[in-house]
Coordinates of C-alpha atoms in Angstrom, one line a residue:
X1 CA 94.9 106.6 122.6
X2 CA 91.0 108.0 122.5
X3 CA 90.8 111.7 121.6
X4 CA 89.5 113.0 125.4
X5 CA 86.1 114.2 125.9
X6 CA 85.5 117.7 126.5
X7 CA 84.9 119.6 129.9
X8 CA 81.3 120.8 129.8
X9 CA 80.2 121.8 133.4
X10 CA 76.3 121.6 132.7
X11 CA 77.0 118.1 132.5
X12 CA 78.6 117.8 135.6
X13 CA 82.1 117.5 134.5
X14 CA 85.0 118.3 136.4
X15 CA 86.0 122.2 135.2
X16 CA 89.5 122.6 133.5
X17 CA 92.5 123.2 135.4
X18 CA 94.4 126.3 135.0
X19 CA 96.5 124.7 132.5
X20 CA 93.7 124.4 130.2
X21 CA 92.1 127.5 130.9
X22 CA 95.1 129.4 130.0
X23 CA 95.1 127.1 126.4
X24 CA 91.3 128.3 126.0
X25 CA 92.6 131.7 127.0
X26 CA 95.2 131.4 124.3
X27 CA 92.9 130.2 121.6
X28 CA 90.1 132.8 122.1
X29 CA 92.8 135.3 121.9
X30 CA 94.5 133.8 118.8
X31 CA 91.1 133.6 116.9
X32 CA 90.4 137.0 117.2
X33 CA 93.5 138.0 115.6
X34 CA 92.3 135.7 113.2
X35 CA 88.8 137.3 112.7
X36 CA 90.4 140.6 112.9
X37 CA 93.1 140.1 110.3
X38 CA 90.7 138.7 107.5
X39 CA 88.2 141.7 108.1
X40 CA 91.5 144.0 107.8
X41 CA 92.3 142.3 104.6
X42 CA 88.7 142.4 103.0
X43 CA 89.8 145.7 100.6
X44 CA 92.8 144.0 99.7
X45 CA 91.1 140.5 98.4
X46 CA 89.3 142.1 96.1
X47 CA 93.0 142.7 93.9
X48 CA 93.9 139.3 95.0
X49 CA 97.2 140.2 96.4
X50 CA 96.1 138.9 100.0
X51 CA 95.3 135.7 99.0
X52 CA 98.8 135.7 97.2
X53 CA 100.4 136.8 99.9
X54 CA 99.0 133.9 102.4
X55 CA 99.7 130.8 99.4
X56 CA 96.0 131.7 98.2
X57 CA 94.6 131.1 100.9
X58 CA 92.7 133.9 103.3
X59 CA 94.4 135.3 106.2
X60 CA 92.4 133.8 108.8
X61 CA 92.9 130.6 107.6
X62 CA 96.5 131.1 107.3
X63 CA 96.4 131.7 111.0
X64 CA 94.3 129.1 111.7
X65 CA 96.1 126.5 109.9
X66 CA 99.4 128.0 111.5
X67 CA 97.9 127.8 115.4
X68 CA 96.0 124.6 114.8
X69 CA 96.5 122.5 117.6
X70 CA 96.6 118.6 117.8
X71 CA 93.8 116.5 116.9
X72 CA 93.5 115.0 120.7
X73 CA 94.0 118.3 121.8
X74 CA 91.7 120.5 120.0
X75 CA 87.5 120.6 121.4
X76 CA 84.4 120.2 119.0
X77 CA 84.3 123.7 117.8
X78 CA 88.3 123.7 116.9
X79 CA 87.6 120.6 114.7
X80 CA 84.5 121.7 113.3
X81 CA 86.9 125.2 111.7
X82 CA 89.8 122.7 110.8
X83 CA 87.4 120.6 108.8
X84 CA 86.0 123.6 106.8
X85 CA 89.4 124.8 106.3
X86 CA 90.3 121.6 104.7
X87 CA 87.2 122.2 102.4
X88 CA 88.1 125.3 101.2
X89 CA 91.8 124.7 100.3
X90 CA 90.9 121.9 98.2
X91 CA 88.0 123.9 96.7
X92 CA 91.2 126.4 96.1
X93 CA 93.6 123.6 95.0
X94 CA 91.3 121.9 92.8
X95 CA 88.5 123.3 92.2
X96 CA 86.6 120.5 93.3
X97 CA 84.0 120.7 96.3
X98 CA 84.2 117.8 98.8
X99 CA 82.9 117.7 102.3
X100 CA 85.8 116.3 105.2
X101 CA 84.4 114.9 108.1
X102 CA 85.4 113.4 111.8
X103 CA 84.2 110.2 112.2
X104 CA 85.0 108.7 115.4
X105 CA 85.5 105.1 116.2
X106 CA 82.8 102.4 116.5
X107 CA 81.7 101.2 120.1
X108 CA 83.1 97.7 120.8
X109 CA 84.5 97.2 117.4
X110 CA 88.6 96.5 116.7
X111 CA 89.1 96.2 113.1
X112 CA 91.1 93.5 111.5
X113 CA 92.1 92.0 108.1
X114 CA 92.5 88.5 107.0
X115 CA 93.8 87.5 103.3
X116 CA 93.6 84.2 101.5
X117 CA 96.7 83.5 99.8
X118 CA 95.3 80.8 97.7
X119 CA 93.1 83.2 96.4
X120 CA 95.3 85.9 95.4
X121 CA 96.0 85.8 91.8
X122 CA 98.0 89.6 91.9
X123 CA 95.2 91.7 89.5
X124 CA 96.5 94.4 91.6
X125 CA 92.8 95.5 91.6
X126 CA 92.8 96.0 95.3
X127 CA 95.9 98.8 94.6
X128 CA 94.1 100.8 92.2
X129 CA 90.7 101.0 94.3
X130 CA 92.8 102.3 97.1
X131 CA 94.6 104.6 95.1
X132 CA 91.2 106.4 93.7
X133 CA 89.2 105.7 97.0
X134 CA 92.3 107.6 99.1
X135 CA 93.0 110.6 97.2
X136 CA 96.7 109.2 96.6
X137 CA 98.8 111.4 94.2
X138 CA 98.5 109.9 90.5
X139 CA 102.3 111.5 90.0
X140 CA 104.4 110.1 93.6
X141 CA 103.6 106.7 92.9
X142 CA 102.5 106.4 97.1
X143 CA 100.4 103.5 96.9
X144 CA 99.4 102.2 100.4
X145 CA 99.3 98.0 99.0
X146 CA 102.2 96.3 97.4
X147 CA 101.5 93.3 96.2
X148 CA 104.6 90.8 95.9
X149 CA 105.0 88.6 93.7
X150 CA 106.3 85.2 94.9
X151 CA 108.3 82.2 94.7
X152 CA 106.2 79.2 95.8
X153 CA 107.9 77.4 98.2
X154 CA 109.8 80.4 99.9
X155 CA 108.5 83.6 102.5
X156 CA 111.8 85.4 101.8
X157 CA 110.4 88.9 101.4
X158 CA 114.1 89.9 100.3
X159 CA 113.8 88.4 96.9
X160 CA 109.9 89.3 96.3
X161 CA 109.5 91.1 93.1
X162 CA 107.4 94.7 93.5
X163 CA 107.2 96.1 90.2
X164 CA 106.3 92.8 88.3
X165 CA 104.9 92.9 84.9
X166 CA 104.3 89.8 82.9
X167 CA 101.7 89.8 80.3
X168 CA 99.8 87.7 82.1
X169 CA 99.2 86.7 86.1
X170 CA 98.9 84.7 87.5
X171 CA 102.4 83.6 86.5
X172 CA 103.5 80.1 86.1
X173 CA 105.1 78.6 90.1
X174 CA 104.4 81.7 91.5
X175 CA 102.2 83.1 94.3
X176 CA 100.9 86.4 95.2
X177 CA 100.6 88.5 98.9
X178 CA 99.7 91.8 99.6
X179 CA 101.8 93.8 101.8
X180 CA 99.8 97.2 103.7
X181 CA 99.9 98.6 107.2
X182 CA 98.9 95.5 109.6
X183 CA 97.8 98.3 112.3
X184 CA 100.4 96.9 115.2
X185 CA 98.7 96.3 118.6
X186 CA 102.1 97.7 119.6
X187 CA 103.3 99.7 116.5
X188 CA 106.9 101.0 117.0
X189 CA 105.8 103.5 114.5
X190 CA 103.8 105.3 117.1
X191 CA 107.1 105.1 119.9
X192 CA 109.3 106.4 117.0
X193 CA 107.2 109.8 116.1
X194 CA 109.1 112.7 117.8
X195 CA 105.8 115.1 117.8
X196 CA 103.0 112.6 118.1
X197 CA 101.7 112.7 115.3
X198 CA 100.6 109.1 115.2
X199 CA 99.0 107.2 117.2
X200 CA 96.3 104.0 117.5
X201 CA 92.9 104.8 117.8
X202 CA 90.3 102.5 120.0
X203 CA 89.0 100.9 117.3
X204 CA 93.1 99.7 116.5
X205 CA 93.5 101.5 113.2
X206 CA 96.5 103.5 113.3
X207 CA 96.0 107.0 112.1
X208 CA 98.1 110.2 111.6
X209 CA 97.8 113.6 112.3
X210 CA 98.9 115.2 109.0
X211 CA 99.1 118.9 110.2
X212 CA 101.5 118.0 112.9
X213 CA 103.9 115.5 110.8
X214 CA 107.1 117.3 110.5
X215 CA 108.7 114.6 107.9
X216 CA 111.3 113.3 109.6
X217 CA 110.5 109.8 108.6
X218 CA 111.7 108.5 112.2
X219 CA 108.1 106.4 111.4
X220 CA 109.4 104.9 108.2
X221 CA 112.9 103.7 109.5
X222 CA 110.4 102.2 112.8
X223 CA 108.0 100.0 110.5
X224 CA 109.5 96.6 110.1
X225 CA 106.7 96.6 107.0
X226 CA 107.6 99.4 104.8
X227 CA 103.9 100.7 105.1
X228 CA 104.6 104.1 105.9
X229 CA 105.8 106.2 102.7
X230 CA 106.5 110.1 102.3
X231 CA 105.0 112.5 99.8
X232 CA 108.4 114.0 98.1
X233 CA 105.8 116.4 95.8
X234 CA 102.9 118.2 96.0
X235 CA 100.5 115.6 94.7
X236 CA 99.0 115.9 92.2
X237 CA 95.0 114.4 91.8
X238 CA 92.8 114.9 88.9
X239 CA 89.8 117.0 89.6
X240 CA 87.8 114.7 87.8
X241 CA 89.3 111.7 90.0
X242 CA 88.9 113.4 93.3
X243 CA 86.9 111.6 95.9
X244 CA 85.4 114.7 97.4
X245 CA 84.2 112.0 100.9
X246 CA 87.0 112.4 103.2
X247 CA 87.9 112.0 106.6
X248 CA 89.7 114.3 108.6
X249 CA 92.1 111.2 109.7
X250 CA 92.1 109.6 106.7
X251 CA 91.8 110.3 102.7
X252 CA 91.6 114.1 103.0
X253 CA 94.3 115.2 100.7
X254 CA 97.3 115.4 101.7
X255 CA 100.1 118.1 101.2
X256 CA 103.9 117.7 100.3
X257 CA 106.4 116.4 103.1
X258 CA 104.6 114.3 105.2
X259 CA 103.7 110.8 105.3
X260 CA 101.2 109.0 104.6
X261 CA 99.7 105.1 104.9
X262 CA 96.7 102.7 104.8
X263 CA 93.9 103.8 107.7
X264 CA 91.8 100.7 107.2
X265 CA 89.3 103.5 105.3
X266 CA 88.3 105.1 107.8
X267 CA 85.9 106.9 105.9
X268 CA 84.2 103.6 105.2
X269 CA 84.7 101.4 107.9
X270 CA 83.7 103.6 110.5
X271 CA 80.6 104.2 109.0
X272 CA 80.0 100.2 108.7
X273 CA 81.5 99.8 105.0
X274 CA 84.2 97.7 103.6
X275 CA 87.7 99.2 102.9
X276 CA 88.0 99.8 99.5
X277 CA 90.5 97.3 98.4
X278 CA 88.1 94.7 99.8
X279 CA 84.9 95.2 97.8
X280 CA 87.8 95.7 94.5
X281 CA 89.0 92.2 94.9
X282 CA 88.2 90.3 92.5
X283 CA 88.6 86.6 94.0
X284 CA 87.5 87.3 97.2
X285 CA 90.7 86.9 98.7
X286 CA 90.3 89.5 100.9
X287 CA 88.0 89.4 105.0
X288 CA 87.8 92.8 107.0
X289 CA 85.9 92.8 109.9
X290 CA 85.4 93.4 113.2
X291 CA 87.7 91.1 115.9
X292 CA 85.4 91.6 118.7
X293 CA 82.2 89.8 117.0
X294 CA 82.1 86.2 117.7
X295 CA 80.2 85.6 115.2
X296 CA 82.2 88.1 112.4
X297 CA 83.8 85.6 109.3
X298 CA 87.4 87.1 110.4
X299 CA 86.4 85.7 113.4
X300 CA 85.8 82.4 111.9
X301 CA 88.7 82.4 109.8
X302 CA 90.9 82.9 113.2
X303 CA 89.4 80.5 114.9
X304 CA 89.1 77.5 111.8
X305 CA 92.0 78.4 109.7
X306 CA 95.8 77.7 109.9
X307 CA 96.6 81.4 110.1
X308 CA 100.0 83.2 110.3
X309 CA 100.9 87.1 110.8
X310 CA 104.6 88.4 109.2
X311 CA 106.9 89.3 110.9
X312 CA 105.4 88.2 114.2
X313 CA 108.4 87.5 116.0
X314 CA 108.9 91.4 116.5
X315 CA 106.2 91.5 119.2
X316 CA 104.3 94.3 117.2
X317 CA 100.8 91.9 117.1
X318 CA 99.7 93.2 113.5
X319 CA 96.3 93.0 113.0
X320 CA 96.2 91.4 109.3
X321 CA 96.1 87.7 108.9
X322 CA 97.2 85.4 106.2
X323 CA 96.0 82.1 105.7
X324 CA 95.4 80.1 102.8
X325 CA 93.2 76.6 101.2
X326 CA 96.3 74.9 100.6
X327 CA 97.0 71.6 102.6
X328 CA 99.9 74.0 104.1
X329 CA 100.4 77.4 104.2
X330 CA 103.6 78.8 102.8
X331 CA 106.5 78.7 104.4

């Protein structure tokens, strides 16, 4: 669902109805109490005690973090504050000064993924890029990719080890394949999420709201691919490791109780980069691109190779590929 455009009658756009007049009504209003507050509490920052008071931040972005509408719902302007309130608390949180932006989707571009099995010798090199390159928390162990280690000869995911750690890998009659978000075509994730939270953007990448995720997990219990996971603590990221580019949809830090998963770096691919975990591989196991350019290599991969999506039975059309330069691919 495409975040709508907004009304702007100099343009010849159709003027709000009253319903939306009476949301700008109640915004306007709800921002001055904002501007009104903080210039109230001015004499009492100087002690500190209002910036205790409001979990050290300032009143008016207390407010404005408390009223903050919905991404879809919320105009230029509206973002624009959000995005400099997001600035600030992490300047707050870790004294670190990054700059969050919103980055909207590319014209006639739907991202997918494609990964060479064959290839895949499970460094785990990909996980560690994404960790640093998404602002994951160093202490919840939320990693976005899990890379499981195999059986040849077998897809039962059930008896996949997670947490392997031999000396050396590749290991002896074993194979290795990444498991992240496939960003469904039809993600039951989305139907699942009670407040909306979620949703797929036009360019396919699944994304997530994380000021209006209440926690429930409904999303987590929907995800046939265990893709979605939920930050239990308040996580914590050394300054020094902090990626201070962020997006307001993707890698901006995130705070405690919601969840979280891979966005295809939006950050990145939006602004015609590779994700992370794709320039980290070390094998070049790993093809990201866009699945409406004939003459993209996932494109070619699709259309040349003896390709196969998990899971596909469920009717969720995930949008990452596996394939692989053996005879046949494993089964």
């Amino acid at each position: 669902m495409s975040k709508p455009s907004n009304p702007d009658p100099a343009a010849g756009a159709p003027l709000p109805g009253a319903a939306e007049r009476a949301a700008q009504a109640r915004r306007r209003f709800l921002t001055g109490i904002a501007q009104v507050g903080a210039a109230g509490a001015v004499a009492a920052t100087a002690s500190g005690t209002a910036r205790a008071a409001w979990g050290g931040s300032t009143l008016q972005d207390a407010l404005g973090s408390f009223f903050q509408d919905h991404y879809q719902r919320m105009d230029r302007d509206e973002i624009q504050a959000a995005l400099q309130r997001i600035e600030r608390k992490v300047q707050r949180q870790h004294g670190v000064p990054i700059t969050c932006e919103d980055t909207p989707p590319l014209p006639d571009t739907v991202f997918g993924y494609a990964l060479n099995i064959s290839k895949c010798k499970g460094y785990r090199d990909c996980v560690e890029a994404c960790v640093q390159e998404n602002n994951q928390g160093r202490d919840s162990q939320v990693q976005y990719i899990r890379v499981l280690q195999m059986d040849k000869g077998t897809m039962n995911l059930e008896t996949s080890e997670h947490y392997y750690d031999p000396a050396t890998v590749p290991v002896e009659g074993k194979f290795y394949m990444p498991v992240q978000c496939m960003q469904c075509d039809n993600p039951p994730c989305v139907k699942a999420c009670p407040t909306q939270a979620t949703w797929k953007e036009p360019d396919g990448i699944v994304v997530i709201d994380y000021d209006w995720c209440i926690g429930c997990r409904y999303c987590m219990t929907a995800c046939p691919y265990w893709a979605r996971h939920f930050n239990w603590t308040e996580p914590k990221i050394p300054a020094a490791e902090l990626n201070p580019r962020t997006n307001y949809l993707g890698n901006r830090p995130r705070p405690k109780g919601v969840v979280e998963k891979c966005h295809f770096c939006t950050q990145r691919t939006r602004k015609g980069r590779q994700p992370a975990c794709q320039e980290a591989c070390p094998t070049g196991a790993r093809v990201f691109g866009n699945l409406l350019d004939p003459a993209s290599e996932i494109r070619y991969i699709l259309e040349n190779k003896t390709v196969f999506r998990l899971k596909e039975d469920l009717g969720t059309e995930p949008k990452f590929w596996y394939y692989t330069d053996d005879v046949a691919a494993p089964r």
